[in-house]
PDB file of C-alpha atoms in Angstrom:
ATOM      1  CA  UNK A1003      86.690  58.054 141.378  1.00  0.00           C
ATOM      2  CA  UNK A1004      84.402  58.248 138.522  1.00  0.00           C
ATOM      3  CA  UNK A1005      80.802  58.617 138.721  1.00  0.00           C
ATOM      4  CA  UNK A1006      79.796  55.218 138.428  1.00  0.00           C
ATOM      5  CA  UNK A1007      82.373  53.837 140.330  1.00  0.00           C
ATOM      6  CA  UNK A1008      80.933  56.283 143.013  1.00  0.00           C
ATOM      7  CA  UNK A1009      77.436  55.385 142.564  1.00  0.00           C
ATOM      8  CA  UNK A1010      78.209  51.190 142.801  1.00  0.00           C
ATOM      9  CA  UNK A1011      80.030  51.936 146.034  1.00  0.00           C
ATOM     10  CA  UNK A1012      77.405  54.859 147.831  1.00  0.00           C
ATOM     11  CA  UNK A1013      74.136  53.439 146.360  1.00  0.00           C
ATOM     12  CA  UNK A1014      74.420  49.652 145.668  1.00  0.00           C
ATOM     13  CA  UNK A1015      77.157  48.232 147.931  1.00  0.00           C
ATOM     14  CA  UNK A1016      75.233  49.265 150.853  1.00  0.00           C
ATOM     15  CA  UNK A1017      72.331  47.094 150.033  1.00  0.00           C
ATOM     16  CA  UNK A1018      74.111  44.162 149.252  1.00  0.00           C
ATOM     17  CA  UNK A1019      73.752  44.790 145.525  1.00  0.00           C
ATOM     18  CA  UNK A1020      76.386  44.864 142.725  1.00  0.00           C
ATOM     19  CA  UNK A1021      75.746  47.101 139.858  1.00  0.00           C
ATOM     20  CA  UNK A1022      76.544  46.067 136.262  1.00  0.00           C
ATOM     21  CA  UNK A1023      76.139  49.078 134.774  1.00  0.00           C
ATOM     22  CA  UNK A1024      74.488  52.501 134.478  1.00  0.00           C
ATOM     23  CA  UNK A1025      74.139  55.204 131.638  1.00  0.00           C
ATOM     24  CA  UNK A1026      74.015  58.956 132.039  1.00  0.00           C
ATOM     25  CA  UNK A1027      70.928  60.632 130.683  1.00  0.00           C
ATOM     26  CA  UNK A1028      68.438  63.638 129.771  1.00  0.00           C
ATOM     27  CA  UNK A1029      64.813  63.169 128.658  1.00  0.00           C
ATOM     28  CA  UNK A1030      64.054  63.851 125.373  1.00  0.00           C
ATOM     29  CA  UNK A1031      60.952  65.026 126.047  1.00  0.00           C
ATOM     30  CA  UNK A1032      60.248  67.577 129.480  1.00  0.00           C
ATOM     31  CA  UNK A1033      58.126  65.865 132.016  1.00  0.00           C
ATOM     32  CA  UNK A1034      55.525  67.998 133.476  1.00  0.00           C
ATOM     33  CA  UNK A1035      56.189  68.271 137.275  1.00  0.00           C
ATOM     34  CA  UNK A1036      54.328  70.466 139.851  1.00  0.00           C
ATOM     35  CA  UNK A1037      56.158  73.932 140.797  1.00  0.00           C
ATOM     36  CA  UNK A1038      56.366  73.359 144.426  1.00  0.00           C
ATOM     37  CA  UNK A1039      57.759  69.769 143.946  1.00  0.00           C
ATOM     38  CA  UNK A1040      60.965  70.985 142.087  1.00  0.00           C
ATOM     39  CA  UNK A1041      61.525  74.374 144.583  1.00  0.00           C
ATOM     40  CA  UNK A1042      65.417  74.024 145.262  1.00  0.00           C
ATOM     41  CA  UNK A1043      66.367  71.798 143.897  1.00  0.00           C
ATOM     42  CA  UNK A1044      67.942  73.032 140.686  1.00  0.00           C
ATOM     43  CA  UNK A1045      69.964  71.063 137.752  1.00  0.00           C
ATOM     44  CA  UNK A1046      71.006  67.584 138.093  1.00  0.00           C
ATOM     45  CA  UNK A1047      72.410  64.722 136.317  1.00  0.00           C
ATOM     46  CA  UNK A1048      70.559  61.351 136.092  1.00  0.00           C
ATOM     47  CA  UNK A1049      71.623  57.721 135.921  1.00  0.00           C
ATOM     48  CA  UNK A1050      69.838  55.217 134.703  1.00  0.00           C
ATOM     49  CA  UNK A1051      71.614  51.849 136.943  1.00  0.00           C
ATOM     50  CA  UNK A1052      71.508  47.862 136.185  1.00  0.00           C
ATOM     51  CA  UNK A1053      72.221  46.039 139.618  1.00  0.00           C
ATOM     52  CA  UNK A1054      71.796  42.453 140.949  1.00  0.00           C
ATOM     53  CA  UNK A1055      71.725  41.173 144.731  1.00  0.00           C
ATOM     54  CA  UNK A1056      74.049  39.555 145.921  1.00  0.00           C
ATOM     55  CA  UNK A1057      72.277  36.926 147.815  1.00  0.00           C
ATOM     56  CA  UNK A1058      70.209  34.207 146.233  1.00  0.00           C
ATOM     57  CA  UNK A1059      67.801  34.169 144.653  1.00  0.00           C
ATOM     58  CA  UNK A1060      69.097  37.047 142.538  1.00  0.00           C
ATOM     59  CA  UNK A1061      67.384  39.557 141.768  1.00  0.00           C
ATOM     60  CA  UNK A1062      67.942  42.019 139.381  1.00  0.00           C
ATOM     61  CA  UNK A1063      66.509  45.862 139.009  1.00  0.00           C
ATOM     62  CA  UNK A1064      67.051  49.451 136.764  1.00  0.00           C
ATOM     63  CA  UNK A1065      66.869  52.208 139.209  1.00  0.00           C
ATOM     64  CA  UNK A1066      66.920  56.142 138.659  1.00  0.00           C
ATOM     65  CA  UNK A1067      69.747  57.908 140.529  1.00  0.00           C
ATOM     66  CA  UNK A1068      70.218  61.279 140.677  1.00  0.00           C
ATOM     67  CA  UNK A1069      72.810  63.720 141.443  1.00  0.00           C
ATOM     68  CA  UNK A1070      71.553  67.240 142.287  1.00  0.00           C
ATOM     69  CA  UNK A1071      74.246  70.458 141.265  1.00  0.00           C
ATOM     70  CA  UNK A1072      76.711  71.428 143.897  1.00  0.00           C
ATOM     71  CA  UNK A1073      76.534  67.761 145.757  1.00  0.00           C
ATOM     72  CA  UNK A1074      78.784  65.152 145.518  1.00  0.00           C
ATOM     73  CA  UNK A1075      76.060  62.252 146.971  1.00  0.00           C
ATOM     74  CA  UNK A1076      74.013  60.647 144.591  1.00  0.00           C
ATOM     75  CA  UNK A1077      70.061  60.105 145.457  1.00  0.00           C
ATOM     76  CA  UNK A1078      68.405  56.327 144.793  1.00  0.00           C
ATOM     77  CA  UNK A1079      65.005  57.874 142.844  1.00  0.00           C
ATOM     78  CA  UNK A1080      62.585  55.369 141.162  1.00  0.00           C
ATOM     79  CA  UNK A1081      62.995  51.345 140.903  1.00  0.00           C
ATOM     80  CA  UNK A1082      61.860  48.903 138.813  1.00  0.00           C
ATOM     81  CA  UNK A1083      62.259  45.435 139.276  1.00  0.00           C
ATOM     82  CA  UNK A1084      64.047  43.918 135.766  1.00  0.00           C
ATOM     83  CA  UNK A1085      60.540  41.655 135.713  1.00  0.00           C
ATOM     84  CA  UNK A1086      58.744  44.858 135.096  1.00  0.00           C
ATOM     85  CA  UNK A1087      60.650  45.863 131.898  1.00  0.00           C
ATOM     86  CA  UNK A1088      58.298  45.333 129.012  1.00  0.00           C
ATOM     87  CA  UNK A1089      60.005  46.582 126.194  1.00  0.00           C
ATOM     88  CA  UNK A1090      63.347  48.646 125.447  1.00  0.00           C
ATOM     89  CA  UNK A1091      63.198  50.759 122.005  1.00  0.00           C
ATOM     90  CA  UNK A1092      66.946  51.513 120.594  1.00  0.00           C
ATOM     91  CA  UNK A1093      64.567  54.402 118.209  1.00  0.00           C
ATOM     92  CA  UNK A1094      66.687  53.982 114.924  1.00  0.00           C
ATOM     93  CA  UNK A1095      68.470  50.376 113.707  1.00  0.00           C
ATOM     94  CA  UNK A1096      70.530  52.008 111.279  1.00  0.00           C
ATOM     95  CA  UNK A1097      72.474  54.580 112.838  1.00  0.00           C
ATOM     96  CA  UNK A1098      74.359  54.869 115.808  1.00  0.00           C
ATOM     97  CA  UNK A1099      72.002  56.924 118.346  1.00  0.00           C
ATOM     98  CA  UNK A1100      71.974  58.431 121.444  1.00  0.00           C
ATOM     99  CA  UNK A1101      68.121  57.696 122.055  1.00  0.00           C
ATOM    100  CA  UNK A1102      66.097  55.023 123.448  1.00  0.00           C
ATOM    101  CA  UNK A1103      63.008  54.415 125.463  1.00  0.00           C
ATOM    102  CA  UNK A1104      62.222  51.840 128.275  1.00  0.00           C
ATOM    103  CA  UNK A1105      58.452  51.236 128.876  1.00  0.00           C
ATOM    104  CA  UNK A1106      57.799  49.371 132.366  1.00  0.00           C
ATOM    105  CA  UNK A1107      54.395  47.919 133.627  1.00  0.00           C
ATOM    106  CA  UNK A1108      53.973  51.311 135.064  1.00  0.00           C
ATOM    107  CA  UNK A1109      55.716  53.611 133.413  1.00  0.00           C
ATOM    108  CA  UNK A1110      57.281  54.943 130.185  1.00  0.00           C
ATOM    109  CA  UNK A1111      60.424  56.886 129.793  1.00  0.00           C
ATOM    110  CA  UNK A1112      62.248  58.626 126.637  1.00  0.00           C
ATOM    111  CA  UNK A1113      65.718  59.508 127.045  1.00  0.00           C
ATOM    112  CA  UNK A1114      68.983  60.503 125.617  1.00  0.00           C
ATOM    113  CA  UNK A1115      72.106  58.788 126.705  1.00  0.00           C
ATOM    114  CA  UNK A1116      75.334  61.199 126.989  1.00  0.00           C
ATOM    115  CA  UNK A1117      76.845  59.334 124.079  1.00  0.00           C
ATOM    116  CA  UNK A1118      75.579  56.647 121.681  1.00  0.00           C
ATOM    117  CA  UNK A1119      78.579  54.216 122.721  1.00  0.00           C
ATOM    118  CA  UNK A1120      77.134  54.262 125.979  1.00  0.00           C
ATOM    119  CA  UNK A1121      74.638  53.540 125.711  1.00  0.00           C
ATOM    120  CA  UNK A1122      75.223  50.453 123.207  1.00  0.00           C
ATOM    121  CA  UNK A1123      77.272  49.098 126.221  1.00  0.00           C
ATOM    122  CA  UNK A1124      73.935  49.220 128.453  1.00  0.00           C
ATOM    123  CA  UNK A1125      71.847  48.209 125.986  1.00  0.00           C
ATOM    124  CA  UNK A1126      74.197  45.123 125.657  1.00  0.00           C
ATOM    125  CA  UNK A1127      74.627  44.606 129.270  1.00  0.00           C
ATOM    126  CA  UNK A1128      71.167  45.037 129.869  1.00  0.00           C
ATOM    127  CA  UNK A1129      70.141  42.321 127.294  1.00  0.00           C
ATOM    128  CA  UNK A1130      72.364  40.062 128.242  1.00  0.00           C
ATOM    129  CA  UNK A1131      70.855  40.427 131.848  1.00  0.00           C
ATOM    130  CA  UNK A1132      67.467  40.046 130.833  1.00  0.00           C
ATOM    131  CA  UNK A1133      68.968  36.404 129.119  1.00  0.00           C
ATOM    132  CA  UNK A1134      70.477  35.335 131.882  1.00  0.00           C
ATOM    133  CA  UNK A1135      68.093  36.355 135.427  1.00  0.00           C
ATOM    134  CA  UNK A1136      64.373  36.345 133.243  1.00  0.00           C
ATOM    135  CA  UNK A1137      63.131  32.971 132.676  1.00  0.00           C
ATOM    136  CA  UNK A1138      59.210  33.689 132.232  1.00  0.00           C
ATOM    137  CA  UNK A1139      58.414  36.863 130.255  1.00  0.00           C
ATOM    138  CA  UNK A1140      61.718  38.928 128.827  1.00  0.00           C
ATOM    139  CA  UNK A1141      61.029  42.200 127.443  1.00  0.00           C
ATOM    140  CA  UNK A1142      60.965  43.242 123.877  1.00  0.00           C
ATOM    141  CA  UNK A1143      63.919  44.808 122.009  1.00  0.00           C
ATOM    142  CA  UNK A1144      62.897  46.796 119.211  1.00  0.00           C
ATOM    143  CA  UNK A1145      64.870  49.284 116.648  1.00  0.00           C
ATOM    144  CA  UNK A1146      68.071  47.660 117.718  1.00  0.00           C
ATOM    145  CA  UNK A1147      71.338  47.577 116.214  1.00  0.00           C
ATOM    146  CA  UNK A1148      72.410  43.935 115.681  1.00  0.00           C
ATOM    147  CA  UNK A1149      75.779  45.182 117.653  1.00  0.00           C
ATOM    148  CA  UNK A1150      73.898  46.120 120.568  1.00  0.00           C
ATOM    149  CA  UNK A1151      73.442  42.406 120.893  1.00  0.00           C
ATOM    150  CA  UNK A1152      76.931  41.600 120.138  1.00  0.00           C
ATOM    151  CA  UNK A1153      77.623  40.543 123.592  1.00  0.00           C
ATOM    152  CA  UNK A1154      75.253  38.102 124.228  1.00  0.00           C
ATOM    153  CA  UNK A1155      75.855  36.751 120.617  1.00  0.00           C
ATOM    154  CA  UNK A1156      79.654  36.473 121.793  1.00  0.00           C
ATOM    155  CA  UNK A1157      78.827  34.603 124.794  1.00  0.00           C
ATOM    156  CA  UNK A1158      77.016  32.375 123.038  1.00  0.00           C
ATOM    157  CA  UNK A1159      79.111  31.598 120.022  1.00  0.00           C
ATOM    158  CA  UNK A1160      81.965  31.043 123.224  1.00  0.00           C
ATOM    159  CA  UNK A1161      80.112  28.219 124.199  1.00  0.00           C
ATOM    160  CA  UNK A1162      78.763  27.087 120.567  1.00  0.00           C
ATOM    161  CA  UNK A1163      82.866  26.717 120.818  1.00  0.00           C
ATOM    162  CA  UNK A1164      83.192  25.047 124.015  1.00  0.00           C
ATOM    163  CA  UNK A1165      80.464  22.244 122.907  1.00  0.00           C
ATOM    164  CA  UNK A1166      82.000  21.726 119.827  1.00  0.00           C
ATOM    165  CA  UNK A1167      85.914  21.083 121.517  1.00  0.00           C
ATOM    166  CA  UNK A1168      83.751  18.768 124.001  1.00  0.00           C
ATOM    167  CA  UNK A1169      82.321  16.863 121.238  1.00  0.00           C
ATOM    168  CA  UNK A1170      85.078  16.751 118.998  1.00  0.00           C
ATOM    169  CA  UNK A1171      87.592  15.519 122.646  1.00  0.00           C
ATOM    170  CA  UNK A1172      84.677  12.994 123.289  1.00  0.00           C
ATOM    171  CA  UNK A1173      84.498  11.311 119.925  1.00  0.00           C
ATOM    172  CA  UNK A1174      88.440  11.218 119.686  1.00  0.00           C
ATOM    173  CA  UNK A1175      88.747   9.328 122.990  1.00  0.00           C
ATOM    174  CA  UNK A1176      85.785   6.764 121.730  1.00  0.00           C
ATOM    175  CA  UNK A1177      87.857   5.979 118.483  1.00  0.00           C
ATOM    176  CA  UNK A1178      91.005   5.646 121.104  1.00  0.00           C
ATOM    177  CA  UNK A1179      88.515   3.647 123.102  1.00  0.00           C
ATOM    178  CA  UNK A1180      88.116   1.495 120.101  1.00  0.00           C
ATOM    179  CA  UNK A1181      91.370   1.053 118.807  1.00  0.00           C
ATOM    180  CA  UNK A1182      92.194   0.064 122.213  1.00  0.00           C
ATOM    181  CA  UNK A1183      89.346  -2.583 122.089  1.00  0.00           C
ATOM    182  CA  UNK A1184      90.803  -3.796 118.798  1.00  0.00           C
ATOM    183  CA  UNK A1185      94.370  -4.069 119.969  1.00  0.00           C
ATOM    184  CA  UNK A1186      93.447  -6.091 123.175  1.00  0.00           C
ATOM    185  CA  UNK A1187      91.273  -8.579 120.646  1.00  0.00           C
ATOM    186  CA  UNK A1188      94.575  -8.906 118.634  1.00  0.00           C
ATOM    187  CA  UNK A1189      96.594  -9.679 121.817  1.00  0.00           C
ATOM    188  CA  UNK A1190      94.490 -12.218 123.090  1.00  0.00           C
ATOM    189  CA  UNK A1191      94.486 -13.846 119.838  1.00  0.00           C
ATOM    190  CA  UNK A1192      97.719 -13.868 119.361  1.00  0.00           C
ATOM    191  CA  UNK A1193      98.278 -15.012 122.838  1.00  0.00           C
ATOM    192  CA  UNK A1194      95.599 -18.114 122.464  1.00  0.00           C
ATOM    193  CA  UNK A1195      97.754 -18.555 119.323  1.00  0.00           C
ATOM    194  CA  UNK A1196     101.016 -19.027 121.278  1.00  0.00           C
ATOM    195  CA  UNK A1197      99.625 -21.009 124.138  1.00  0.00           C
ATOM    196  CA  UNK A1198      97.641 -23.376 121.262  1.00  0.00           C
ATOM    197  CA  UNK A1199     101.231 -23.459 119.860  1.00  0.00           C
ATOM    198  CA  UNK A1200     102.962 -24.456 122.862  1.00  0.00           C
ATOM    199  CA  UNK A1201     100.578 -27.080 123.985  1.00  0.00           C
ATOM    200  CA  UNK A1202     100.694 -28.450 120.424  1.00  0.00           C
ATOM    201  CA  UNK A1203     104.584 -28.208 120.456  1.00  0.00           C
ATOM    202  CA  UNK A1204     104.935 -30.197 123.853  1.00  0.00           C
ATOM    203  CA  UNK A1205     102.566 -32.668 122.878  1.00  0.00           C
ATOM    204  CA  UNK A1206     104.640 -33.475 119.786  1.00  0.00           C
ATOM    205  CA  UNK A1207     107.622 -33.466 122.120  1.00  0.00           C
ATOM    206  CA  UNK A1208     106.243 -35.969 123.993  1.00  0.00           C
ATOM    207  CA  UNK A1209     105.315 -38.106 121.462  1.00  0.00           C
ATOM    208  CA  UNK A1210     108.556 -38.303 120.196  1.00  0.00           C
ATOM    209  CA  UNK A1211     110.394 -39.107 123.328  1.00  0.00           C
ATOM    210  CA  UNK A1212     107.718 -42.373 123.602  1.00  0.00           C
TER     211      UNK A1212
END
């Protein structure tokens, strides 16, 4: 099981709460932490996590996990609800980067993703998240590549595509609608036509056997 996979299933599932997706990190710069806060603890890895809830109203959050050396359990560490998320920096447009920064109401992290793919998949995830759950204030991507967007942009030329099929199926079936219209005219016509014929035809018939 991979770490992720392990950290959905030990941290989130638990709760009720499906994760969309998580990035490994380092900080670029160290964070000054008391000595007797970090006694035995030793090296670690550190996620940074995207999850919703499950239950309505959803609610979505980034939380820290952590992973301390010679354990397999991962620890839930600081969360912020995605309301709090002010602004995410991608640090360079023009070049595919590890980097990036996330500043919260209360906080302000820099960090270093594993691998600049990754975190262009968060960063897309992430945004796309922010679209859908965030209604009021959405935070502020800055620096970004226009890929790192890509997803939402694909999502909404998909339904750019969908509206347009809609549109193009509801104006088809209006013109069938009024050829239809026409037709029946014609057929009535032509029907008054033959009945005006026939009455006209007996009459004469009629008139002739007098």
């Amino acid at each position: 099981m991979s770490a992720k996979s392990a950290i959905s299933k030990e941290i989130f599932a638990p709760l009720d709460e499906r994760m969309l997706g998580a990035v490994q990190v380092k900080r670029r710069t160290k964070k000054k932490i008391p000595f007797l806060a970090t006694g035995g603890q030793g090296e670690y890895l550190t996620y940074i996590c995207l999850s919703v809830t499950n239950k309505k109203p959803t609610q979505a959050s980034i939380t820290k996990v952590k992973q301390f050396e010679g354990s397999t359990s991962f620890v839930r560490r600081s969360q912020w609800m995605l309301e709090q998320l002010r602004q995410v920096n991608g640090i360079d447009p023009n070049r595919d980067s590890a980097e990036f920064d996330l500043l919260f109401e209360n906080a302000f992290d820099q960090w270093v993703a594993s691998t600049a793919s990754e975190k262009c998949t968060f960063f897309q995830i992430l945004h796309h998240t922010c679209q859908r759950y965030l209604t009021d204030r959405k935070p502020e991507f800055i620096n970004c590549q226009s890929k790192i967007m890509g997803g939402n942009s694909i999502l909404h030329s998909a339904a750019d595509s969908v509206t347009s099929a809609v549109q193009k199926a509801s104006q088809a079936l209006n013109e069938r609608g009024e050829r239809l219209g026409r037709a029946e005219e014609k057929t009535e016509e032509l029907k008054n036509s033959a009945q005006q014929f026939a009455e006209t035809a007996h009459k004469l018939a009629m008139k002739h056997k007098c």
